[in-house]
XYZ file of C-alpha atoms in Angstrom:
270
model
C 3.591 35.987 9.620
C 4.836 36.451 6.063
C 6.522 39.786 5.456
C 6.263 39.543 1.667
C 2.487 39.487 1.567
C 2.393 35.929 0.237
C 0.769 33.168 2.285
C 3.083 31.373 4.697
C 4.254 27.955 3.561
C 2.124 25.153 4.957
C 4.160 23.017 7.322
C 3.418 19.314 7.555
C 3.981 17.034 10.499
C 7.373 15.373 10.198
C 7.133 11.648 9.451
C 8.905 9.115 11.693
C 12.692 9.035 11.437
C 14.198 6.751 8.796
C 15.727 3.527 10.106
C 18.692 2.136 8.194
C 18.248 -1.430 6.962
C 19.822 -3.813 4.490
C 18.497 -6.577 2.296
C 18.668 -10.076 3.748
C 16.946 -11.879 0.884
C 14.573 -11.453 -2.073
C 12.136 -14.237 -2.973
C 9.242 -14.533 -5.456
C 5.635 -14.595 -4.279
C 4.347 -14.744 -7.854
C 5.658 -13.928 -11.319
C 4.853 -10.249 -10.651
C 5.382 -9.945 -6.897
C 8.714 -10.099 -5.082
C 9.144 -10.270 -1.324
C 12.171 -8.434 0.034
C 13.259 -9.108 3.601
C 15.092 -6.290 5.340
C 17.120 -6.585 8.515
C 19.003 -4.181 10.756
C 19.378 -3.143 14.363
C 17.466 0.091 13.660
C 14.283 -1.984 13.274
C 14.291 -2.623 17.025
C 11.327 -0.786 18.517
C 9.352 -0.571 15.278
C 5.731 -1.476 16.043
C 2.943 -1.950 13.482
C -0.333 -2.084 15.396
C -2.915 -2.114 12.581
C -3.230 -4.216 9.412
C -2.894 -2.596 5.977
C -0.613 0.085 7.410
C 2.173 1.714 5.404
C 5.889 2.395 5.604
C 8.093 4.628 3.476
C 10.995 2.890 1.757
C 14.013 5.096 1.018
C 16.261 3.788 -1.756
C 19.645 4.875 -3.119
C 19.446 7.048 -6.217
C 20.067 5.765 -9.721
C 23.646 4.526 -10.020
C 24.319 5.041 -6.306
C 25.422 2.143 -4.118
C 25.521 4.111 -0.885
C 22.358 5.443 0.748
C 22.201 9.187 1.438
C 19.832 10.144 4.248
C 17.486 13.080 3.525
C 16.349 15.821 5.896
C 12.807 17.086 6.511
C 12.364 20.716 5.413
C 8.902 21.238 6.904
C 7.090 20.008 3.810
C 9.068 17.130 2.283
C 12.261 15.117 2.518
C 15.210 16.503 0.526
C 18.754 15.320 -0.029
C 21.673 17.599 0.948
C 21.996 18.783 -2.674
C 18.302 19.740 -2.845
C 17.109 16.749 -4.876
C 14.111 14.691 -3.891
C 15.089 11.244 -2.673
C 13.680 8.008 -4.073
C 10.897 7.185 -1.593
C 8.056 4.739 -2.187
C 5.282 3.541 0.128
C 4.469 -0.103 0.831
C 2.455 -2.282 3.176
C 4.652 -3.770 5.920
C 3.744 -7.376 5.128
C 5.313 -8.952 8.184
C 7.474 -7.725 11.064
C 9.633 -10.426 12.606
C 8.635 -10.943 16.249
C 11.926 -12.511 17.347
C 14.522 -10.772 15.189
C 14.671 -7.316 13.597
C 13.268 -8.207 10.171
C 10.674 -6.573 7.965
C 9.086 -8.032 4.818
C 7.744 -5.895 1.959
C 6.028 -7.238 -1.180
C 6.848 -5.228 -4.320
C 4.935 -5.436 -7.604
C 7.221 -5.968 -10.595
C 6.321 -3.816 -13.612
C 8.074 -1.996 -16.432
C 9.398 1.452 -15.633
C 9.008 1.264 -11.866
C 12.018 2.533 -9.912
C 11.334 0.400 -6.836
C 10.493 -2.544 -9.076
C 13.846 -2.265 -10.875
C 15.698 -1.824 -7.582
C 14.209 -4.893 -5.907
C 14.823 -7.057 -8.993
C 18.523 -6.171 -8.768
C 18.690 -6.222 -4.961
C 21.089 -8.602 -3.240
C 21.974 -9.309 0.394
C 23.686 -6.314 1.940
C 22.120 -3.671 -0.309
C 21.171 -0.575 1.664
C 17.801 1.089 2.211
C 15.868 2.785 5.015
C 12.382 2.504 6.476
C 10.134 5.186 7.994
C 6.797 4.505 9.621
C 4.387 3.116 10.214
C 1.582 5.173 8.721
C -1.990 4.568 9.783
C -3.561 1.242 9.025
C -7.096 -0.105 8.906
C -9.076 -0.090 12.172
C -11.186 -3.243 11.847
C -14.727 -2.733 13.140
C -15.467 -5.697 15.451
C -19.221 -5.148 15.004
C -19.179 -5.516 11.216
C -20.455 -8.843 9.903
C -19.388 -8.537 6.263
C -16.409 -7.028 4.466
C -15.790 -6.128 0.827
C -12.072 -5.951 0.000
C -11.010 -4.714 -3.434
C -7.930 -3.485 -5.231
C -5.378 -3.929 -7.975
C -2.014 -5.691 -7.702
C -0.623 -2.987 -5.415
C -3.300 -3.887 -2.856
C -2.544 -7.624 -2.746
C -0.159 -7.372 0.271
C -2.676 -5.400 2.357
C -5.616 -7.623 1.389
C -3.525 -10.700 2.225
C -2.859 -9.216 5.640
C -6.551 -8.506 6.199
C -7.485 -12.079 5.294
C -5.081 -13.238 7.991
C -6.608 -11.143 10.783
C -10.346 -10.816 9.996
C -12.346 -13.220 12.218
C -13.216 -16.465 10.456
C -16.946 -15.991 11.128
C -17.059 -12.710 9.173
C -18.169 -12.951 5.537
C -15.506 -11.508 3.245
C -15.740 -10.756 -0.495
C -12.420 -10.134 -2.255
C -12.104 -8.632 -5.745
C -8.612 -8.259 -7.215
C -7.615 -6.828 -10.582
C -4.471 -8.065 -12.309
C -2.789 -6.674 -15.404
C -1.431 -10.124 -16.271
C -2.862 -13.562 -15.407
C 0.486 -14.664 -13.949
C -0.001 -12.172 -11.111
C -2.544 -14.518 -9.547
C -1.370 -16.565 -6.599
C -2.741 -18.263 -3.520
C -3.901 -15.864 -0.815
C -4.096 -16.617 2.914
C -6.993 -18.909 3.725
C -10.099 -17.469 5.370
C -13.015 -19.753 6.245
C -15.707 -17.320 5.084
C -13.984 -15.570 2.189
C -14.626 -15.731 -1.546
C -11.908 -14.465 -3.876
C -12.477 -13.321 -7.458
C -9.648 -12.336 -9.787
C -10.393 -9.905 -12.621
C -8.135 -9.529 -15.662
C -7.726 -5.960 -16.869
C -8.829 -5.861 -20.542
C -6.179 -4.789 -23.043
C -6.219 -1.026 -23.497
C -8.467 -0.392 -20.481
C -7.308 2.183 -17.913
C -5.837 0.752 -14.706
C -8.537 -0.011 -12.173
C -11.337 -0.386 -14.715
C -11.972 -4.034 -13.884
C -11.965 -3.610 -10.118
C -14.250 -0.561 -10.332
C -16.779 -2.643 -12.271
C -16.448 -5.452 -9.727
C -17.077 -3.120 -6.786
C -20.086 -1.562 -8.514
C -21.539 -5.018 -9.012
C -20.851 -6.142 -5.462
C -22.080 -2.902 -3.861
C -25.673 -3.634 -4.863
C -25.641 -6.649 -2.537
C -24.043 -4.981 0.476
C -26.071 -5.439 3.647
C -26.525 -2.846 6.363
C -23.406 -2.581 8.489
C -21.070 -3.914 5.795
C -17.568 -2.455 5.588
C -15.615 -1.689 2.418
C -11.834 -1.568 2.066
C -10.462 -0.589 -1.349
C -7.101 0.608 -2.646
C -5.274 0.972 -5.939
C -4.829 3.482 -8.757
C -5.939 6.951 -7.622
C -8.402 7.753 -10.430
C -9.989 4.319 -10.108
C -10.553 4.600 -6.367
C -12.072 8.041 -6.914
C -14.660 6.347 -9.127
C -15.268 3.829 -6.343
C -15.721 6.654 -3.841
C -18.258 8.432 -6.054
C -20.236 5.251 -6.613
C -20.347 4.242 -2.967
C -20.906 7.646 -1.396
C -22.916 9.527 -4.031
C -24.792 6.819 -5.899
C -25.178 4.132 -3.206
C -25.297 6.618 -0.280
C -22.982 4.447 1.772
C -21.943 6.179 5.011
C -18.368 7.399 4.739
C -17.608 5.767 8.077
C -18.314 2.398 6.440
C -15.529 2.606 3.859
C -11.751 2.946 3.912
C -10.575 3.851 0.402
C -7.092 4.900 -0.603
C -5.164 5.729 -3.744
C -1.850 3.874 -3.712
C -0.478 5.193 -7.010
C -1.295 7.435 -9.985
C -1.251 6.266 -13.581
C 1.453 8.108 -15.535
C 3.207 9.395 -12.443
C 6.276 7.912 -10.803
C 5.936 7.601 -7.061
C 3.055 7.427 -4.637
C -0.407 8.887 -4.783
C -0.551 10.068 -1.170
C -4.309 9.978 -1.548
C -6.095 9.247 1.712
C -9.739 9.150 2.711
């Protein structure tokens, strides 16, 4: 009980412990997507049970070669000097079954801390991984899926295309800020993929919101929607699906991955 009369600080559940890793290699997936492969003995025991899950990536601070591990204070991770560490959230693209390796796909864009770090990363560079966070529980009874997002959602959508049964109809709508972000996605026998270029000057997510609104009118009963991307854009998707289309909330998994104008993660779940 607070003795000062002010409400007690809200304590959050502590995330999984960070596991130290180092870069093994960095390779391009497209002109705007780099795949970084991490390795390290601490990855032993890491299990990712659901697709489109998340992990936290802890990076050294600006100008720092060595990684400083933060501590959980009941609400957030902090460095020993009180600063917030550089932590970003990504989809664990692939976890090596035979050796302790983890692949993350990172979108390359101007001004992004993680983007700049991975472009300069070389074998041996240090980082740490915490997770996994919850993924997407695929409904085995669903016959159709609508998957949508911006470039930040490409790794998760790629993962879903790999695991959704081939007899399930899948519509994919992806927004890209630049045409060179397009690349081949995993093959799925019953999937159609549409790429949407973001018009110059339009807010992030505008093209994918329009695509979802168009596709939602054709959704059949029992369809499932998975969407992720810029936080304000996915809020518009939520409003359209739940308030205007009256889609049951249990039929959609929608998440904000990032916020326009803000460095870091959106932490916006539904």
